[in-house]
Each structure stands twice: as C-alpha cells, then as structure tokens.
Amino acid sequence: MKAVKRFLKSISGKVGLILTLTIILLSLLAPILHPYDPATDRNYLARLQSPTPEHWFGTDGLGRDILVLVWYGMRTSLSVGLISVGLGLIAGLILGLIAGYFRGYLETVIGWLTDILLAFPSILLAIAIVTVIGPSLPSVMLAVAVVQVPIYIRLTRSMVLSLREREFVQAVKALGASPTRIIFYHILPSTLSPIVVQATLSIGTATLEAAGLGFLGLGAQPPTPELGTMLSDAFKGGYSLSSPWTTIFPGLLITLTVLAFNLLGDGLRDSLDPRS
C-alpha cells in the first residue's frame, strides 16, 4: 500500500500509466473496433491524400488509411516489446541468479558471455542476428531479446551478491534449505523490484530497436503493418517530404510508446525505491 501511495504521488508515473493502459487497450481492441485486411484495405485512387474527415491521418502510397496502419503497427510494436523483453528477462534472470549465488566457474563463464554481448552496440548486434536468421517478426523478437539479456544478468547478479550474505539467507541455509529453495523462495522475491522497473524501461527501448530494424527492412515483412516499416516505405517511395503525414504519425506513435513506458518506469522506480 505504501508503494501504491508513493506511485500515486508521482506525476510522471500517473501520466505513464494512463498512456500505457491506453496503448495496450487500443492494441487489444484493434481487431474488434476495426478489422483490417491488408489485401483489400487499400484504394489506389485515394493514394497520398492529406488528412481529411474521412482519413484523419491521411493515406499512404497504396491508398491505405494511415490511422488504421499506425493503430495496427502500434499493436505489432507493442507485441515485439513485450515478448522480447519477457524472453530477455527470463534468460538474464536465470543466468544472473546462477552467477551470483554459485559463483566460481559458472560466474566466470556467464561473465564472459555478458562482456561479449555488451562489447557490441545493441542495434548492431540486433542487425547481425536478424541478418543471420533472416528478416521476420520472430527474428526481431529474438534479436531484441538477446540484446536485453546482459542487462538483466548484471542487474540480477549484483542483487544476488548483496543478498546471499544477508542474515536471513544464512539462517535458511543453516536450517538445511536447498540452493534451489533459497534462490527462488528467499533471494528472488527480494530482487523483483529493480527488475520490474528495468523491464518497464526496457519495453520502450525494445520498441525503439524494433522500429529501427523495421526501418532498415529487417523487421516485419509486408503486408504486416509496423511503425518502422511505415517510415521506411515513405522514404523509399520518395514521398516522405511531399506527404509528411506518412512519416509524422508513425514517428509520433513510436515516440509516444517509448515515452509512456519510460514515464511508467520512472514512477515505479520512485515508488518501489524511495531512496531514489
């Protein structure tokens, strides 16, 4: 309850929560409120029309309604962010718990893996992975997840190292508890607060990285609508300047999604860690 009260006092947290819930709700309701068929939802006679009451965000080079495209593109980007961060969190959490608790040879090997992954700029590592596997939405999810893994390894390991010598852990160990029980029942719950905050912030980063891969043509492939791909189509088609609405609205949605999760992460950090 104290954490909730602190969160409600955070203006950035409340704004981020409202924006995040709105984005998630709109993404879930998209197929219900406006079913989209990429094979038929196009009108070549209405291509590159400026925003009108009929098409609030205008139309693109194929005569598709940009409002519908960014709506479904937001849904795609959100799915990539949530799934990739979830995969990276699970892998990094497990490896971080192992490295921090057992130490020794395992910690050394996992430390080397972390250093190798962190040696590459995140977007370049993601590009390399997608290039090897092949451009597709699952490839983007896997690439962004791999980029997230070392972040959670380091965060979890540092938390475990500070907790494994605490009195309550030593007491449970003296009573004969197994390492698995100590890790998952006593150490893990104490590490969740910073991990939840980092995961919230990582969703915004993952969304931006997925959009970057889509812009380079390595993300979702046509006809799947995706915000980065929409920007790429506008520049490749040569109408990004003559029809600026084709880039403004996808760019705004990317910015809004990243901003929403960053503000929510700031609010969670303030509420879960009052010392900050």
CSV table of C-alpha atoms in Angstrom, one decimal:
chain,number,residue,atom,x,y,z
A,1,MET,CA,0.0,0.0,0.0
A,2,LYS,CA,2.9,2.4,0.8
A,3,ALA,CA,4.3,1.7,-2.7
A,4,VAL,CA,0.9,2.5,-4.3
A,5,LYS,CA,0.6,5.7,-2.4
A,6,ARG,CA,4.1,6.8,-3.4
A,7,PHE,CA,3.3,5.9,-7.0
A,8,LEU,CA,0.1,8.0,-7.0
A,9,LYS,CA,2.2,10.9,-5.8
A,10,SER,CA,4.4,10.6,-8.9
A,11,ILE,CA,3.1,12.8,-11.7
A,12,SER,CA,5.3,11.1,-14.3
A,13,GLY,CA,4.1,7.7,-13.1
A,14,LYS,CA,0.4,8.5,-13.4
A,15,VAL,CA,0.9,10.0,-16.8
A,16,GLY,CA,2.9,7.0,-17.9
A,17,LEU,CA,0.3,4.6,-16.5
A,18,ILE,CA,-2.6,6.3,-18.3
A,19,LEU,CA,-0.7,6.4,-21.6
A,20,THR,CA,0.5,2.7,-21.3
A,21,LEU,CA,-3.0,1.5,-20.4
A,22,THR,CA,-4.4,3.5,-23.3
A,23,ILE,CA,-1.9,2.0,-25.8
A,24,ILE,CA,-2.5,-1.5,-24.5
A,25,LEU,CA,-6.3,-1.2,-24.6
A,26,LEU,CA,-6.3,0.2,-28.1
A,27,SER,CA,-4.0,-2.6,-29.3
A,28,LEU,CA,-6.2,-5.2,-27.8
A,29,LEU,CA,-9.4,-3.7,-29.2
A,30,ALA,CA,-8.0,-3.1,-32.7
A,31,PRO,CA,-9.4,-6.3,-34.4
A,32,ILE,CA,-12.8,-5.6,-32.8
A,33,LEU,CA,-13.2,-1.9,-33.5
A,34,HIS,CA,-11.7,-2.0,-37.0
A,35,PRO,CA,-10.9,-5.4,-38.6
A,36,TYR,CA,-8.0,-4.9,-41.0
A,37,ASP,CA,-7.3,-6.9,-44.2
A,38,PRO,CA,-4.1,-5.8,-45.9
A,39,ALA,CA,-5.1,-7.4,-49.1
A,40,THR,CA,-8.3,-5.4,-49.5
A,41,ASP,CA,-7.9,-2.2,-47.3
A,42,ARG,CA,-6.3,-0.1,-50.0
A,43,ASN,CA,-7.6,2.4,-52.6
A,44,TYR,CA,-5.2,3.4,-55.3
A,45,LEU,CA,-7.5,6.3,-56.3
A,46,ALA,CA,-7.0,7.8,-52.8
A,47,ARG,CA,-3.3,7.4,-52.5
A,48,LEU,CA,-1.3,10.1,-50.7
A,49,GLN,CA,-4.3,12.1,-49.6
A,50,SER,CA,-3.7,14.6,-46.9
A,51,PRO,CA,-5.6,14.3,-43.6
A,52,THR,CA,-9.4,14.7,-44.1
A,53,PRO,CA,-12.5,13.9,-42.0
A,54,GLU,CA,-12.6,10.6,-43.9
A,55,HIS,CA,-9.0,9.8,-43.4
A,56,TRP,CA,-7.9,11.5,-40.2
A,57,PHE,CA,-4.2,10.7,-40.7
A,58,GLY,CA,-4.3,10.8,-44.5
A,59,THR,CA,-3.4,7.9,-46.7
A,60,ASP,CA,-0.1,6.3,-47.8
A,61,GLY,CA,1.4,5.4,-51.2
A,62,LEU,CA,-1.1,2.5,-51.6
A,63,GLY,CA,-4.1,4.5,-50.6
A,64,ARG,CA,-4.3,2.8,-47.1
A,65,ASP,CA,-5.6,4.7,-44.2
A,66,ILE,CA,-2.6,5.7,-42.1
A,67,LEU,CA,-4.7,5.8,-38.9
A,68,VAL,CA,-5.5,2.1,-39.3
A,69,LEU,CA,-1.9,1.3,-40.2
A,70,VAL,CA,-0.4,3.1,-37.1
A,71,TRP,CA,-3.1,1.5,-35.0
A,72,TYR,CA,-2.1,-2.0,-36.0
A,73,GLY,CA,1.5,-1.0,-36.2
A,74,MET,CA,1.4,0.0,-32.6
A,75,ARG,CA,-0.1,-3.4,-31.8
A,76,THR,CA,2.8,-5.1,-33.6
A,77,SER,CA,5.5,-2.9,-31.9
A,78,LEU,CA,3.9,-3.5,-28.5
A,79,SER,CA,3.9,-7.2,-29.1
A,80,VAL,CA,7.6,-7.2,-30.1
A,81,GLY,CA,8.5,-5.1,-27.0
A,82,LEU,CA,6.6,-7.3,-24.5
A,83,ILE,CA,7.7,-10.6,-25.9
A,84,SER,CA,11.3,-9.7,-26.5
A,85,VAL,CA,11.7,-8.1,-23.0
A,86,GLY,CA,10.0,-11.1,-21.5
A,87,LEU,CA,12.4,-13.5,-23.1
A,88,GLY,CA,15.4,-11.4,-22.3
A,89,LEU,CA,14.3,-11.0,-18.7
A,90,ILE,CA,13.7,-14.8,-18.1
A,91,ALA,CA,17.1,-15.7,-19.6
A,92,GLY,CA,19.0,-12.9,-17.9
A,93,LEU,CA,17.3,-13.6,-14.6
A,94,ILE,CA,18.2,-17.3,-14.5
A,95,LEU,CA,21.8,-16.7,-15.6
A,96,GLY,CA,22.2,-13.8,-13.1
A,97,LEU,CA,20.8,-15.9,-10.2
A,98,ILE,CA,23.2,-18.8,-11.1
A,99,ALA,CA,26.2,-16.5,-11.4
A,100,GLY,CA,25.5,-14.5,-8.3
A,101,TYR,CA,24.7,-17.5,-6.0
A,102,PHE,CA,27.0,-20.3,-7.1
A,103,ARG,CA,29.9,-18.0,-8.3
A,104,GLY,CA,33.1,-19.8,-9.3
A,105,TYR,CA,33.5,-21.3,-12.8
A,106,LEU,CA,29.8,-20.6,-13.6
A,107,GLU,CA,30.2,-16.9,-12.7
A,108,THR,CA,33.3,-16.6,-14.9
A,109,VAL,CA,31.7,-18.2,-18.0
A,110,ILE,CA,28.5,-16.1,-17.6
A,111,GLY,CA,30.6,-13.0,-17.0
A,112,TRP,CA,32.5,-13.7,-20.3
A,113,LEU,CA,29.2,-14.1,-22.1
A,114,THR,CA,27.9,-10.9,-20.7
A,115,ASP,CA,31.0,-9.0,-21.6
A,116,ILE,CA,30.9,-10.3,-25.2
A,117,LEU,CA,27.3,-9.3,-25.7
A,118,LEU,CA,28.0,-5.8,-24.2
A,119,ALA,CA,31.0,-5.3,-26.4
A,120,PHE,CA,28.7,-4.7,-29.4
A,121,PRO,CA,26.4,-1.7,-29.8
A,122,SER,CA,22.9,-3.1,-29.2
A,123,ILE,CA,21.4,-2.1,-32.6
A,124,LEU,CA,24.5,-3.6,-34.4
A,125,LEU,CA,24.1,-6.8,-32.5
A,126,ALA,CA,20.4,-7.0,-33.3
A,127,ILE,CA,21.1,-6.3,-37.0
A,128,ALA,CA,23.7,-9.1,-37.1
A,129,ILE,CA,21.3,-11.6,-35.5
A,130,VAL,CA,18.4,-10.7,-37.8
A,131,THR,CA,20.7,-10.8,-40.9
A,132,VAL,CA,21.9,-14.3,-40.0
A,133,ILE,CA,18.4,-15.7,-39.1
A,134,GLY,CA,16.6,-13.8,-41.8
A,135,PRO,CA,14.2,-10.8,-41.7
A,136,SER,CA,10.9,-11.5,-39.9
A,137,LEU,CA,9.0,-10.6,-36.9
A,138,PRO,CA,10.1,-13.6,-34.8
A,139,SER,CA,13.7,-12.8,-35.8
A,140,VAL,CA,13.3,-9.3,-34.5
A,141,MET,CA,11.9,-10.6,-31.2
A,142,LEU,CA,14.8,-13.0,-30.7
A,143,ALA,CA,17.4,-10.3,-31.6
A,144,VAL,CA,16.0,-7.7,-29.3
A,145,ALA,CA,15.7,-10.4,-26.5
A,146,VAL,CA,19.4,-11.3,-26.9
A,147,VAL,CA,20.3,-7.6,-26.6
A,148,GLN,CA,18.3,-7.4,-23.3
A,149,VAL,CA,19.9,-10.5,-21.7
A,150,PRO,CA,23.2,-8.9,-20.4
A,151,ILE,CA,21.3,-6.1,-18.8
A,152,TYR,CA,19.3,-8.5,-16.6
A,153,ILE,CA,22.3,-10.7,-15.9
A,154,ARG,CA,24.3,-7.8,-14.4
A,155,LEU,CA,21.4,-6.4,-12.5
A,156,THR,CA,20.3,-9.8,-11.0
A,157,ARG,CA,23.9,-10.8,-10.2
A,158,SER,CA,24.6,-7.6,-8.3
A,159,MET,CA,21.4,-8.0,-6.3
A,160,VAL,CA,22.2,-11.7,-5.5
A,161,LEU,CA,25.7,-10.9,-4.4
A,162,SER,CA,24.4,-8.4,-1.9
A,163,LEU,CA,21.7,-10.7,-0.6
A,164,ARG,CA,23.5,-14.1,-0.4
A,165,GLU,CA,25.4,-13.0,2.7
A,166,ARG,CA,22.4,-11.4,4.5
A,167,GLU,CA,21.4,-12.9,7.8
A,168,PHE,CA,18.0,-14.3,6.7
A,169,VAL,CA,19.7,-16.2,3.8
A,170,GLN,CA,22.4,-17.6,6.1
A,171,ALA,CA,19.7,-18.6,8.6
A,172,VAL,CA,17.7,-20.5,6.0
A,173,LYS,CA,20.9,-22.2,4.7
A,174,ALA,CA,21.8,-23.2,8.3
A,175,LEU,CA,18.4,-24.9,8.6
A,176,GLY,CA,19.3,-27.1,5.6
A,177,ALA,CA,17.4,-25.5,2.8
A,178,SER,CA,18.5,-26.5,-0.7
A,179,PRO,CA,20.1,-23.9,-3.0
A,180,THR,CA,17.1,-24.0,-5.3
A,181,ARG,CA,14.7,-23.2,-2.5
A,182,ILE,CA,17.0,-20.4,-1.2
A,183,ILE,CA,17.3,-18.9,-4.7
A,184,PHE,CA,13.6,-19.0,-5.7
A,185,TYR,CA,11.9,-18.6,-2.3
A,186,HIS,CA,14.2,-16.2,-0.5
A,187,ILE,CA,16.5,-14.3,-2.9
A,188,LEU,CA,14.4,-13.9,-6.0
A,189,PRO,CA,11.5,-12.1,-4.3
A,190,SER,CA,13.9,-9.5,-2.9
A,191,THR,CA,15.3,-8.8,-6.4
A,192,LEU,CA,12.0,-8.3,-8.2
A,193,SER,CA,11.5,-4.5,-7.5
A,194,PRO,CA,14.5,-3.3,-9.5
A,195,ILE,CA,13.9,-5.9,-12.2
A,196,VAL,CA,10.3,-4.8,-12.7
A,197,VAL,CA,11.5,-1.2,-13.1
A,198,GLN,CA,14.2,-2.2,-15.6
A,199,ALA,CA,11.7,-4.3,-17.5
A,200,THR,CA,9.3,-1.4,-17.8
A,201,LEU,CA,12.0,0.9,-19.1
A,202,SER,CA,13.3,-1.9,-21.4
A,203,ILE,CA,10.0,-2.2,-23.2
A,204,GLY,CA,10.4,1.4,-24.5
A,205,THR,CA,14.0,0.6,-25.6
A,206,ALA,CA,12.9,-2.6,-27.3
A,207,THR,CA,10.1,-0.8,-29.2
A,208,LEU,CA,12.6,1.7,-30.5
A,209,GLU,CA,15.1,-1.0,-31.6
A,210,ALA,CA,12.3,-3.0,-33.3
A,211,ALA,CA,11.3,0.2,-35.2
A,212,GLY,CA,14.9,0.7,-36.2
A,213,LEU,CA,15.1,-2.8,-37.6
A,214,GLY,CA,11.8,-2.3,-39.4
A,215,PHE,CA,13.1,0.9,-40.9
A,216,LEU,CA,16.1,-0.9,-42.3
A,217,GLY,CA,13.9,-3.6,-43.8
A,218,LEU,CA,14.9,-6.3,-41.3
A,219,GLY,CA,11.7,-6.2,-39.3
A,220,ALA,CA,8.1,-7.2,-40.0
A,221,GLN,CA,7.7,-8.0,-43.7
A,222,PRO,CA,4.8,-6.8,-45.9
A,223,PRO,CA,1.8,-6.9,-45.6
A,224,THR,CA,2.2,-6.8,-41.7
A,225,PRO,CA,1.8,-3.2,-40.6
A,226,GLU,CA,4.7,-2.0,-38.4
A,227,LEU,CA,5.7,1.6,-37.5
A,228,GLY,CA,9.3,1.4,-38.5
A,229,THR,CA,8.4,-0.3,-41.8
A,230,MET,CA,5.9,2.5,-42.5
A,231,LEU,CA,8.7,5.1,-42.1
A,232,SER,CA,10.9,3.0,-44.4
A,233,ASP,CA,8.1,2.8,-47.1
A,234,ALA,CA,7.6,6.6,-47.1
A,235,PHE,CA,11.4,7.3,-47.6
A,236,LYS,CA,11.8,4.5,-50.2
A,237,GLY,CA,8.7,5.7,-52.0
A,238,GLY,CA,10.1,9.3,-52.2
A,239,TYR,CA,7.0,10.9,-50.7
A,240,SER,CA,8.3,11.5,-47.2
A,241,LEU,CA,8.7,15.2,-47.8
A,242,SER,CA,5.8,15.8,-50.2
A,243,SER,CA,3.4,13.9,-48.0
A,244,PRO,CA,4.9,14.4,-44.5
A,245,TRP,CA,1.9,12.9,-42.7
A,246,THR,CA,3.2,9.5,-43.9
A,247,THR,CA,6.2,9.9,-41.5
A,248,ILE,CA,4.8,12.3,-38.8
A,249,PHE,CA,2.1,10.0,-37.4
A,250,PRO,CA,4.2,6.7,-37.3
A,251,GLY,CA,7.0,8.7,-35.7
A,252,LEU,CA,4.7,10.2,-33.2
A,253,LEU,CA,3.3,6.8,-32.2
A,254,ILE,CA,6.9,5.4,-31.7
A,255,THR,CA,7.7,8.4,-29.6
A,256,LEU,CA,4.5,8.2,-27.6
A,257,THR,CA,5.0,4.5,-26.9
A,258,VAL,CA,8.6,4.9,-25.7
A,259,LEU,CA,7.6,8.0,-23.6
A,260,ALA,CA,4.7,6.1,-22.0
A,261,PHE,CA,6.9,3.2,-20.7
A,262,ASN,CA,9.7,5.5,-19.7
A,263,LEU,CA,7.4,7.6,-17.6
A,264,LEU,CA,5.8,4.5,-16.1
A,265,GLY,CA,9.3,3.1,-15.3
A,266,ASP,CA,10.2,6.4,-13.5
A,267,GLY,CA,7.1,6.2,-11.4
A,268,LEU,CA,7.7,2.6,-10.5
A,269,ARG,CA,11.3,3.4,-9.5
A,270,ASP,CA,10.1,6.2,-7.3
A,271,SER,CA,7.5,4.1,-5.6
A,272,LEU,CA,9.5,0.8,-5.2
A,273,ASP,CA,12.7,2.5,-4.2
A,274,PRO,CA,12.0,5.6,-2.0
A,275,ARG,CA,15.7,6.3,-1.7
A,276,SER,CA,15.8,7.4,-5.3
